[in-house]
């Protein structure tokens, strides 16, 4: 029962990292998405947080996504007077996505995902080992 | 003749159970490698040589009547303690170091392999005694 629970926890971790990768992909894809007019906001970066949730069927806490909330830091300003979204001084507000930060986050998500996968493999082989005792 | 009558088999069964419980705790740690405020847990090591000599491995609350309340702690609970001096803590409060956790998993796996091999060897000894030639 313990090893099955270990499997479930590893799977929950993998799902959580998958959700994190989805948010990162959305941020990177929308790094240049602007509004049409000076009043419209450009794309605002999203941030994901995790929490522990009690899973009743399992009887233990597993990790899951808490919230995907917007990052409230300031937008960057670039000088582009010809753009339809430029304000009266010629500045356009760009999304607050920094590609470097997103790539580093992606690397960390990948590493966590691989660690969880490793965990899954080891737990699975321990279970197989136990079954092998029957031979 | 019951295999449970032999201390060596009881000890091995107990150790296997402890190792599975530890695997569960380590899977939980790895899955929470990015959860803010999470400190890694680990099981307290139990002294199995002492327990091997003991008549009964685990102490349960005796129930002499069906309507008596059973103990609230499950019988096979091992105490999982949070790490008191983590190697490093992120600003988010997360203190899980993946390398440490994976080394512990490897150690766990080796001990599990050792115990399952020992079990198999002992059963083979019995088979020799029974005259089946170790098959």
PDB file of C-alpha atoms in Angstrom:
ATOM      1  CA  UNK A   1       0.000   0.000   0.000  1.00  0.00           C
ATOM      2  CA  UNK A   2       2.854   2.348   0.839  1.00  0.00           C
ATOM      3  CA  UNK A   3       4.549   1.789  -2.489  1.00  0.00           C
ATOM      4  CA  UNK A   4       1.302   2.386  -4.368  1.00  0.00           C
ATOM      5  CA  UNK A   5       0.972   5.651  -2.491  1.00  0.00           C
ATOM      6  CA  UNK A   6       4.524   6.552  -3.475  1.00  0.00           C
ATOM      7  CA  UNK A   7       3.523   5.943  -7.112  1.00  0.00           C
ATOM      8  CA  UNK A   8       0.482   8.178  -6.766  1.00  0.00           C
ATOM      9  CA  UNK A   9       2.538  10.971  -5.232  1.00  0.00           C
ATOM     10  CA  UNK A  10       5.114  10.800  -7.999  1.00  0.00           C
ATOM     11  CA  UNK A  11       2.326  10.956 -10.590  1.00  0.00           C
ATOM     12  CA  UNK A  12       0.767  13.965  -8.874  1.00  0.00           C
ATOM     13  CA  UNK A  13       4.167  15.670  -8.955  1.00  0.00           C
ATOM     14  CA  UNK A  14       4.489  14.974 -12.676  1.00  0.00           C
ATOM     15  CA  UNK A  15       1.038  16.383 -13.352  1.00  0.00           C
ATOM     16  CA  UNK A  16       1.836  19.517 -11.379  1.00  0.00           C
ATOM     17  CA  UNK A  17       5.069  20.050 -13.335  1.00  0.00           C
ATOM     18  CA  UNK A  18       3.128  19.520 -16.561  1.00  0.00           C
ATOM     19  CA  UNK A  19       0.726  22.288 -15.577  1.00  0.00           C
ATOM     20  CA  UNK A  20       3.707  24.491 -14.772  1.00  0.00           C
ATOM     21  CA  UNK A  21       5.171  23.850 -18.221  1.00  0.00           C
ATOM     22  CA  UNK A  22       1.848  24.782 -19.780  1.00  0.00           C
ATOM     23  CA  UNK A  23       1.882  28.148 -18.027  1.00  0.00           C
ATOM     24  CA  UNK A  24       5.507  28.757 -19.069  1.00  0.00           C
ATOM     25  CA  UNK A  25       4.661  27.887 -22.685  1.00  0.00           C
ATOM     26  CA  UNK A  26       1.757  30.345 -22.592  1.00  0.00           C
ATOM     27  CA  UNK A  27       4.019  33.073 -21.220  1.00  0.00           C
ATOM     28  CA  UNK A  28       6.685  32.517 -23.855  1.00  0.00           C
ATOM     29  CA  UNK A  29       4.164  32.346 -26.694  1.00  0.00           C
ATOM     30  CA  UNK A  30       2.587  35.636 -25.602  1.00  0.00           C
ATOM     31  CA  UNK A  31       5.824  37.499 -24.950  1.00  0.00           C
ATOM     32  CA  UNK A  32       4.973  40.007 -27.683  1.00  0.00           C
ATOM     33  CA  UNK A  33       1.164  40.110 -27.483  1.00  0.00           C
ATOM     34  CA  UNK A  34      -0.047  43.678 -27.308  1.00  0.00           C
ATOM     35  CA  UNK A  35      -3.407  45.381 -27.233  1.00  0.00           C
ATOM     36  CA  UNK A  36      -4.820  47.277 -30.213  1.00  0.00           C
ATOM     37  CA  UNK A  37      -5.270  50.660 -28.514  1.00  0.00           C
ATOM     38  CA  UNK A  38      -3.277  52.643 -25.922  1.00  0.00           C
ATOM     39  CA  UNK A  39      -5.898  51.858 -23.238  1.00  0.00           C
ATOM     40  CA  UNK A  40      -5.865  48.053 -23.764  1.00  0.00           C
ATOM     41  CA  UNK A  41      -3.427  46.168 -21.517  1.00  0.00           C
ATOM     42  CA  UNK A  42      -0.820  43.930 -23.147  1.00  0.00           C
ATOM     43  CA  UNK A  43      -0.444  40.288 -22.090  1.00  0.00           C
ATOM     44  CA  UNK A  44       0.207  39.992 -18.354  1.00  0.00           C
ATOM     45  CA  UNK A  45       2.570  37.205 -17.274  1.00  0.00           C
ATOM     46  CA  UNK A  46       1.023  34.292 -15.345  1.00  0.00           C
ATOM     47  CA  UNK A  47       2.552  32.618 -12.299  1.00  0.00           C
ATOM     48  CA  UNK A  48       1.648  29.174 -10.956  1.00  0.00           C
ATOM     49  CA  UNK A  49       1.814  28.052  -7.314  1.00  0.00           C
ATOM     50  CA  UNK A  50       1.495  24.585  -5.811  1.00  0.00           C
ATOM     51  CA  UNK A  51      -0.143  23.335  -2.648  1.00  0.00           C
ATOM     52  CA  UNK A  52      -0.742  20.036  -0.845  1.00  0.00           C
ATOM     53  CA  UNK A  53      -4.214  18.578  -1.030  1.00  0.00           C
ATOM     54  CA  UNK A  54      -5.581  15.633   0.950  1.00  0.00           C
ATOM     55  CA  UNK A  55      -6.674  12.960  -1.489  1.00  0.00           C
ATOM     56  CA  UNK A  56      -9.424  10.949   0.230  1.00  0.00           C
ATOM     57  CA  UNK A  57      -9.169   7.795  -1.827  1.00  0.00           C
ATOM     58  CA  UNK A  58      -5.442   7.666  -1.221  1.00  0.00           C
ATOM     59  CA  UNK A  59      -5.533   8.813   2.395  1.00  0.00           C
ATOM     60  CA  UNK A  60      -2.502  11.042   1.949  1.00  0.00           C
ATOM     61  CA  UNK A  61      -1.618  14.524   0.773  1.00  0.00           C
ATOM     62  CA  UNK A  62      -0.547  14.980  -2.822  1.00  0.00           C
ATOM     63  CA  UNK A  63       0.782  18.047  -4.547  1.00  0.00           C
ATOM     64  CA  UNK A  64      -1.536  19.946  -6.868  1.00  0.00           C
ATOM     65  CA  UNK A  65      -1.893  23.330  -8.524  1.00  0.00           C
ATOM     66  CA  UNK A  66      -3.075  26.011  -6.101  1.00  0.00           C
ATOM     67  CA  UNK A  67      -3.628  28.966  -8.393  1.00  0.00           C
ATOM     68  CA  UNK A  68      -2.551  30.459 -11.679  1.00  0.00           C
ATOM     69  CA  UNK A  69      -2.470  34.155 -10.919  1.00  0.00           C
ATOM     70  CA  UNK A  70      -1.247  37.135 -12.949  1.00  0.00           C
ATOM     71  CA  UNK A  71       2.109  38.694 -12.160  1.00  0.00           C
ATOM     72  CA  UNK A  72       1.384  42.274 -11.123  1.00  0.00           C
ATOM     73  CA  UNK A  73       4.797  43.763 -11.915  1.00  0.00           C
ATOM     74  CA  UNK A  74       5.036  46.759 -14.250  1.00  0.00           C
ATOM     75  CA  UNK A  75       4.931  46.506 -18.013  1.00  0.00           C
ATOM     76  CA  UNK A  76       8.024  47.399 -20.002  1.00  0.00           C
ATOM     77  CA  UNK A  77       7.910  50.499 -22.167  1.00  0.00           C
ATOM     78  CA  UNK A  78       9.407  50.688 -25.635  1.00  0.00           C
ATOM     79  CA  UNK A  79       9.525  53.683 -27.866  1.00  0.00           C
ATOM     80  CA  UNK A  80       7.465  53.022 -31.005  1.00  0.00           C
ATOM     81  CA  UNK A  81       5.449  56.085 -32.096  1.00  0.00           C
ATOM     82  CA  UNK A  82       4.026  54.435 -35.243  1.00  0.00           C
ATOM     83  CA  UNK A  83       2.369  51.580 -33.350  1.00  0.00           C
ATOM     84  CA  UNK A  84      -1.474  51.745 -32.956  1.00  0.00           C
ATOM     85  CA  UNK A  85      -1.085  51.067 -29.236  1.00  0.00           C
ATOM     86  CA  UNK A  86       1.389  53.926 -28.655  1.00  0.00           C
ATOM     87  CA  UNK A  87       0.344  56.514 -26.088  1.00  0.00           C
ATOM     88  CA  UNK A  88       0.725  60.289 -26.565  1.00  0.00           C
ATOM     89  CA  UNK A  89       4.509  60.170 -25.902  1.00  0.00           C
ATOM     90  CA  UNK A  90       5.050  57.382 -28.428  1.00  0.00           C
ATOM     91  CA  UNK A  91       5.644  54.643 -25.830  1.00  0.00           C
ATOM     92  CA  UNK A  92       4.094  51.201 -26.162  1.00  0.00           C
ATOM     93  CA  UNK A  93       3.567  49.014 -23.091  1.00  0.00           C
ATOM     94  CA  UNK A  94       5.049  45.538 -23.677  1.00  0.00           C
ATOM     95  CA  UNK A  95       4.192  42.357 -21.717  1.00  0.00           C
ATOM     96  CA  UNK A  96       6.137  41.828 -18.500  1.00  0.00           C
ATOM     97  CA  UNK A  97       7.519  38.489 -19.751  1.00  0.00           C
ATOM     98  CA  UNK A  98      11.283  38.013 -19.561  1.00  0.00           C
ATOM     99  CA  UNK A  99      12.239  35.148 -21.874  1.00  0.00           C
ATOM    100  CA  UNK A 100      15.355  34.309 -19.841  1.00  0.00           C
ATOM    101  CA  UNK A 101      13.370  33.888 -16.636  1.00  0.00           C
ATOM    102  CA  UNK A 102      10.863  31.682 -18.427  1.00  0.00           C
ATOM    103  CA  UNK A 103      13.581  29.470 -19.915  1.00  0.00           C
ATOM    104  CA  UNK A 104      15.205  29.000 -16.491  1.00  0.00           C
ATOM    105  CA  UNK A 105      11.838  28.140 -15.006  1.00  0.00           C
ATOM    106  CA  UNK A 106      11.318  25.638 -17.781  1.00  0.00           C
ATOM    107  CA  UNK A 107      14.670  23.970 -16.992  1.00  0.00           C
ATOM    108  CA  UNK A 108      13.721  23.690 -13.340  1.00  0.00           C
ATOM    109  CA  UNK A 109      10.325  22.231 -14.241  1.00  0.00           C
ATOM    110  CA  UNK A 110      12.056  19.705 -16.472  1.00  0.00           C
ATOM    111  CA  UNK A 111      14.438  18.695 -13.700  1.00  0.00           C
ATOM    112  CA  UNK A 112      11.605  18.267 -11.193  1.00  0.00           C
ATOM    113  CA  UNK A 113       9.648  16.270 -13.747  1.00  0.00           C
ATOM    114  CA  UNK A 114      12.598  13.943 -14.308  1.00  0.00           C
ATOM    115  CA  UNK A 115      13.110  13.507 -10.572  1.00  0.00           C
ATOM    116  CA  UNK A 116       9.463  12.514 -10.188  1.00  0.00           C
ATOM    117  CA  UNK A 117       9.771  10.120 -13.111  1.00  0.00           C
ATOM    118  CA  UNK A 118      12.829   8.565 -11.480  1.00  0.00           C
ATOM    119  CA  UNK A 119      10.842   8.173  -8.281  1.00  0.00           C
ATOM    120  CA  UNK A 120       8.097   6.417 -10.222  1.00  0.00           C
ATOM    121  CA  UNK A 121      10.573   4.002 -11.818  1.00  0.00           C
ATOM    122  CA  UNK A 122      12.197   3.102  -8.508  1.00  0.00           C
ATOM    123  CA  UNK A 123       8.895   2.539  -6.698  1.00  0.00           C
ATOM    124  CA  UNK A 124       7.617   0.450  -9.578  1.00  0.00           C
ATOM    125  CA  UNK A 125      10.747  -1.730  -9.581  1.00  0.00           C
ATOM    126  CA  UNK A 126      10.526  -2.193  -5.808  1.00  0.00           C
ATOM    127  CA  UNK A 127       6.982  -3.464  -6.250  1.00  0.00           C
ATOM    128  CA  UNK A 128       8.097  -5.769  -9.060  1.00  0.00           C
ATOM    129  CA  UNK A 129      10.867  -7.055  -6.807  1.00  0.00           C
ATOM    130  CA  UNK A 130       8.341  -7.943  -4.117  1.00  0.00           C
ATOM    131  CA  UNK A 131       6.178  -9.812  -6.587  1.00  0.00           C
ATOM    132  CA  UNK A 132       9.312 -11.644  -7.780  1.00  0.00           C
ATOM    133  CA  UNK A 133       9.702 -13.203  -4.334  1.00  0.00           C
ATOM    134  CA  UNK A 134       6.920 -15.545  -5.325  1.00  0.00           C
ATOM    135  CA  UNK A 135       9.203 -17.255  -7.797  1.00  0.00           C
TER     136      UNK A 135
ATOM    137  CA  UNK B   1       5.062 -23.973  11.391  1.00  0.00           C
ATOM    138  CA  UNK B   2       4.382 -20.404  10.461  1.00  0.00           C
ATOM    139  CA  UNK B   3       6.995 -18.204   8.862  1.00  0.00           C
ATOM    140  CA  UNK B   4       6.000 -15.489  11.325  1.00  0.00           C
ATOM    141  CA  UNK B   5       7.305 -17.677  14.153  1.00  0.00           C
ATOM    142  CA  UNK B   6      10.837 -17.023  13.032  1.00  0.00           C
ATOM    143  CA  UNK B   7      12.288 -13.714  14.168  1.00  0.00           C
ATOM    144  CA  UNK B   8      14.375 -13.409  11.034  1.00  0.00           C
ATOM    145  CA  UNK B   9      11.323 -13.413   8.794  1.00  0.00           C
ATOM    146  CA  UNK B  10       9.451 -11.027  11.058  1.00  0.00           C
ATOM    147  CA  UNK B  11      12.432  -8.712  10.992  1.00  0.00           C
ATOM    148  CA  UNK B  12      12.641  -8.821   7.215  1.00  0.00           C
ATOM    149  CA  UNK B  13       8.927  -8.193   6.822  1.00  0.00           C
ATOM    150  CA  UNK B  14       9.174  -5.267   9.223  1.00  0.00           C
ATOM    151  CA  UNK B  15      12.162  -3.844   7.419  1.00  0.00           C
ATOM    152  CA  UNK B  16      10.418  -4.131   4.059  1.00  0.00           C
ATOM    153  CA  UNK B  17       7.455  -2.315   5.489  1.00  0.00           C
ATOM    154  CA  UNK B  18       9.655   0.428   6.879  1.00  0.00           C
ATOM    155  CA  UNK B  19      11.435   0.796   3.532  1.00  0.00           C
ATOM    156  CA  UNK B  20       8.105   1.099   1.682  1.00  0.00           C
ATOM    157  CA  UNK B  21       6.932   3.739   4.140  1.00  0.00           C
ATOM    158  CA  UNK B  22      10.194   5.633   3.630  1.00  0.00           C
ATOM    159  CA  UNK B  23       9.772   5.414  -0.131  1.00  0.00           C
ATOM    160  CA  UNK B  24       6.386   7.042   0.290  1.00  0.00           C
ATOM    161  CA  UNK B  25       7.830   9.896   2.349  1.00  0.00           C
ATOM    162  CA  UNK B  26      10.642  10.445  -0.166  1.00  0.00           C
ATOM    163  CA  UNK B  27       8.144  10.445  -3.074  1.00  0.00           C
ATOM    164  CA  UNK B  28       6.205  13.112  -1.213  1.00  0.00           C
ATOM    165  CA  UNK B  29       9.383  15.184  -0.821  1.00  0.00           C
ATOM    166  CA  UNK B  30      10.301  14.958  -4.497  1.00  0.00           C
ATOM    167  CA  UNK B  31       6.757  15.772  -5.621  1.00  0.00           C
ATOM    168  CA  UNK B  32       6.871  18.879  -3.414  1.00  0.00           C
ATOM    169  CA  UNK B  33      10.218  20.091  -4.712  1.00  0.00           C
ATOM    170  CA  UNK B  34       8.624  23.396  -5.744  1.00  0.00           C
ATOM    171  CA  UNK B  35       5.872  23.895  -3.180  1.00  0.00           C
ATOM    172  CA  UNK B  36       6.491  27.056  -1.151  1.00  0.00           C
ATOM    173  CA  UNK B  37       7.146  26.540   2.556  1.00  0.00           C
ATOM    174  CA  UNK B  38       7.662  22.790   2.275  1.00  0.00           C
ATOM    175  CA  UNK B  39      10.348  21.133   4.411  1.00  0.00           C
ATOM    176  CA  UNK B  40      11.501  17.640   3.487  1.00  0.00           C
ATOM    177  CA  UNK B  41      10.432  14.822   5.827  1.00  0.00           C
ATOM    178  CA  UNK B  42      12.188  11.571   6.645  1.00  0.00           C
ATOM    179  CA  UNK B  43      11.444   8.571   8.829  1.00  0.00           C
ATOM    180  CA  UNK B  44      13.187   7.951  12.093  1.00  0.00           C
ATOM    181  CA  UNK B  45      15.357   4.840  11.665  1.00  0.00           C
ATOM    182  CA  UNK B  46      14.100   1.917  13.772  1.00  0.00           C
ATOM    183  CA  UNK B  47      16.407  -0.528  15.483  1.00  0.00           C
ATOM    184  CA  UNK B  48      15.499  -3.870  14.024  1.00  0.00           C
ATOM    185  CA  UNK B  49      17.922  -6.056  15.964  1.00  0.00           C
ATOM    186  CA  UNK B  50      16.095  -5.154  19.147  1.00  0.00           C
ATOM    187  CA  UNK B  51      12.735  -5.828  17.590  1.00  0.00           C
ATOM    188  CA  UNK B  52      13.830  -9.183  16.199  1.00  0.00           C
ATOM    189  CA  UNK B  53      14.227 -10.505  19.723  1.00  0.00           C
ATOM    190  CA  UNK B  54      10.891  -9.129  20.843  1.00  0.00           C
ATOM    191  CA  UNK B  55       7.847 -11.336  20.767  1.00  0.00           C
ATOM    192  CA  UNK B  56       5.499  -8.887  19.179  1.00  0.00           C
ATOM    193  CA  UNK B  57       6.753  -6.364  16.690  1.00  0.00           C
ATOM    194  CA  UNK B  58       4.239  -3.572  17.086  1.00  0.00           C
ATOM    195  CA  UNK B  59       2.263  -2.543  20.103  1.00  0.00           C
ATOM    196  CA  UNK B  60      -1.427  -2.068  19.442  1.00  0.00           C
ATOM    197  CA  UNK B  61      -4.198  -0.883  21.698  1.00  0.00           C
ATOM    198  CA  UNK B  62      -5.881  -4.062  22.968  1.00  0.00           C
ATOM    199  CA  UNK B  63      -9.594  -4.235  22.309  1.00  0.00           C
ATOM    200  CA  UNK B  64     -11.402  -6.693  24.526  1.00  0.00           C
ATOM    201  CA  UNK B  65     -14.889  -5.661  23.405  1.00  0.00           C
ATOM    202  CA  UNK B  66     -16.125  -4.687  19.906  1.00  0.00           C
ATOM    203  CA  UNK B  67     -17.451  -1.359  21.086  1.00  0.00           C
ATOM    204  CA  UNK B  68     -14.116  -0.248  22.517  1.00  0.00           C
ATOM    205  CA  UNK B  69     -12.518   2.562  20.595  1.00  0.00           C
ATOM    206  CA  UNK B  70      -9.545   1.465  18.519  1.00  0.00           C
ATOM    207  CA  UNK B  71      -6.326   3.486  18.712  1.00  0.00           C
ATOM    208  CA  UNK B  72      -6.489   6.651  16.613  1.00  0.00           C
ATOM    209  CA  UNK B  73      -2.946   6.219  15.321  1.00  0.00           C
ATOM    210  CA  UNK B  74      -2.805   3.489  12.675  1.00  0.00           C
ATOM    211  CA  UNK B  75      -0.926   0.386  13.777  1.00  0.00           C
ATOM    212  CA  UNK B  76       1.834   0.678  11.255  1.00  0.00           C
ATOM    213  CA  UNK B  77       2.534   4.380  11.625  1.00  0.00           C
ATOM    214  CA  UNK B  78       6.171   5.369  11.466  1.00  0.00           C
ATOM    215  CA  UNK B  79       7.011   8.851  12.643  1.00  0.00           C
ATOM    216  CA  UNK B  80       7.898  11.091   9.757  1.00  0.00           C
ATOM    217  CA  UNK B  81       9.880  14.074  10.970  1.00  0.00           C
ATOM    218  CA  UNK B  82      10.596  17.298   9.075  1.00  0.00           C
ATOM    219  CA  UNK B  83      14.245  18.133   8.493  1.00  0.00           C
ATOM    220  CA  UNK B  84      15.483  20.380  11.271  1.00  0.00           C
ATOM    221  CA  UNK B  85      18.610  21.720   9.580  1.00  0.00           C
ATOM    222  CA  UNK B  86      18.097  21.775   5.813  1.00  0.00           C
ATOM    223  CA  UNK B  87      21.105  22.246   3.585  1.00  0.00           C
ATOM    224  CA  UNK B  88      19.563  25.285   1.930  1.00  0.00           C
ATOM    225  CA  UNK B  89      16.197  27.047   1.910  1.00  0.00           C
ATOM    226  CA  UNK B  90      14.800  29.014  -0.979  1.00  0.00           C
ATOM    227  CA  UNK B  91      13.220  32.442  -0.416  1.00  0.00           C
ATOM    228  CA  UNK B  92       9.845  30.763  -0.952  1.00  0.00           C
ATOM    229  CA  UNK B  93      10.479  28.592   2.107  1.00  0.00           C
ATOM    230  CA  UNK B  94      10.984  25.367   0.174  1.00  0.00           C
ATOM    231  CA  UNK B  95      13.918  23.373   1.546  1.00  0.00           C
ATOM    232  CA  UNK B  96      13.952  20.289  -0.688  1.00  0.00           C
ATOM    233  CA  UNK B  97      17.342  19.519  -2.255  1.00  0.00           C
ATOM    234  CA  UNK B  98      16.666  17.103  -5.103  1.00  0.00           C
ATOM    235  CA  UNK B  99      20.159  15.593  -5.037  1.00  0.00           C
ATOM    236  CA  UNK B 100      19.831  14.648  -1.377  1.00  0.00           C
ATOM    237  CA  UNK B 101      16.417  13.113  -1.919  1.00  0.00           C
ATOM    238  CA  UNK B 102      17.525  11.063  -4.904  1.00  0.00           C
ATOM    239  CA  UNK B 103      20.545   9.722  -3.017  1.00  0.00           C
ATOM    240  CA  UNK B 104      18.203   8.647  -0.224  1.00  0.00           C
ATOM    241  CA  UNK B 105      15.974   6.937  -2.779  1.00  0.00           C
ATOM    242  CA  UNK B 106      18.963   5.030  -4.179  1.00  0.00           C
ATOM    243  CA  UNK B 107      19.974   3.963  -0.665  1.00  0.00           C
ATOM    244  CA  UNK B 108      16.400   2.859   0.006  1.00  0.00           C
ATOM    245  CA  UNK B 109      16.323   0.827  -3.156  1.00  0.00           C
ATOM    246  CA  UNK B 110      19.591  -0.948  -2.305  1.00  0.00           C
ATOM    247  CA  UNK B 111      18.372  -1.881   1.156  1.00  0.00           C
ATOM    248  CA  UNK B 112      15.124  -3.143  -0.324  1.00  0.00           C
ATOM    249  CA  UNK B 113      17.029  -5.294  -2.819  1.00  0.00           C
ATOM    250  CA  UNK B 114      19.214  -6.628  -0.010  1.00  0.00           C
ATOM    251  CA  UNK B 115      16.238  -7.574   2.162  1.00  0.00           C
ATOM    252  CA  UNK B 116      14.350  -9.231  -0.676  1.00  0.00           C
ATOM    253  CA  UNK B 117      17.436 -11.239  -1.649  1.00  0.00           C
ATOM    254  CA  UNK B 118      17.979 -12.314   1.968  1.00  0.00           C
ATOM    255  CA  UNK B 119      14.357 -13.388   2.147  1.00  0.00           C
ATOM    256  CA  UNK B 120      14.701 -15.447  -0.976  1.00  0.00           C
ATOM    257  CA  UNK B 121      17.890 -17.113   0.303  1.00  0.00           C
ATOM    258  CA  UNK B 122      16.249 -18.042   3.593  1.00  0.00           C
ATOM    259  CA  UNK B 123      13.267 -19.520   1.834  1.00  0.00           C
ATOM    260  CA  UNK B 124      15.689 -21.533  -0.297  1.00  0.00           C
ATOM    261  CA  UNK B 125      17.320 -22.857   2.872  1.00  0.00           C
ATOM    262  CA  UNK B 126      13.945 -24.069   4.038  1.00  0.00           C
ATOM    263  CA  UNK B 127      13.378 -25.715   0.718  1.00  0.00           C
ATOM    264  CA  UNK B 128      16.688 -27.573   0.976  1.00  0.00           C
ATOM    265  CA  UNK B 129      15.619 -28.774   4.413  1.00  0.00           C
ATOM    266  CA  UNK B 130      12.327 -29.921   2.929  1.00  0.00           C
ATOM    267  CA  UNK B 131      14.270 -31.899   0.355  1.00  0.00           C
ATOM    268  CA  UNK B 132      13.373 -29.980  -2.764  1.00  0.00           C
ATOM    269  CA  UNK B 133      16.976 -29.134  -3.567  1.00  0.00           C
ATOM    270  CA  UNK B 134      16.811 -25.369  -3.348  1.00  0.00           C
ATOM    271  CA  UNK B 135      14.438 -24.897  -6.288  1.00  0.00           C
TER     272      UNK B 135
END
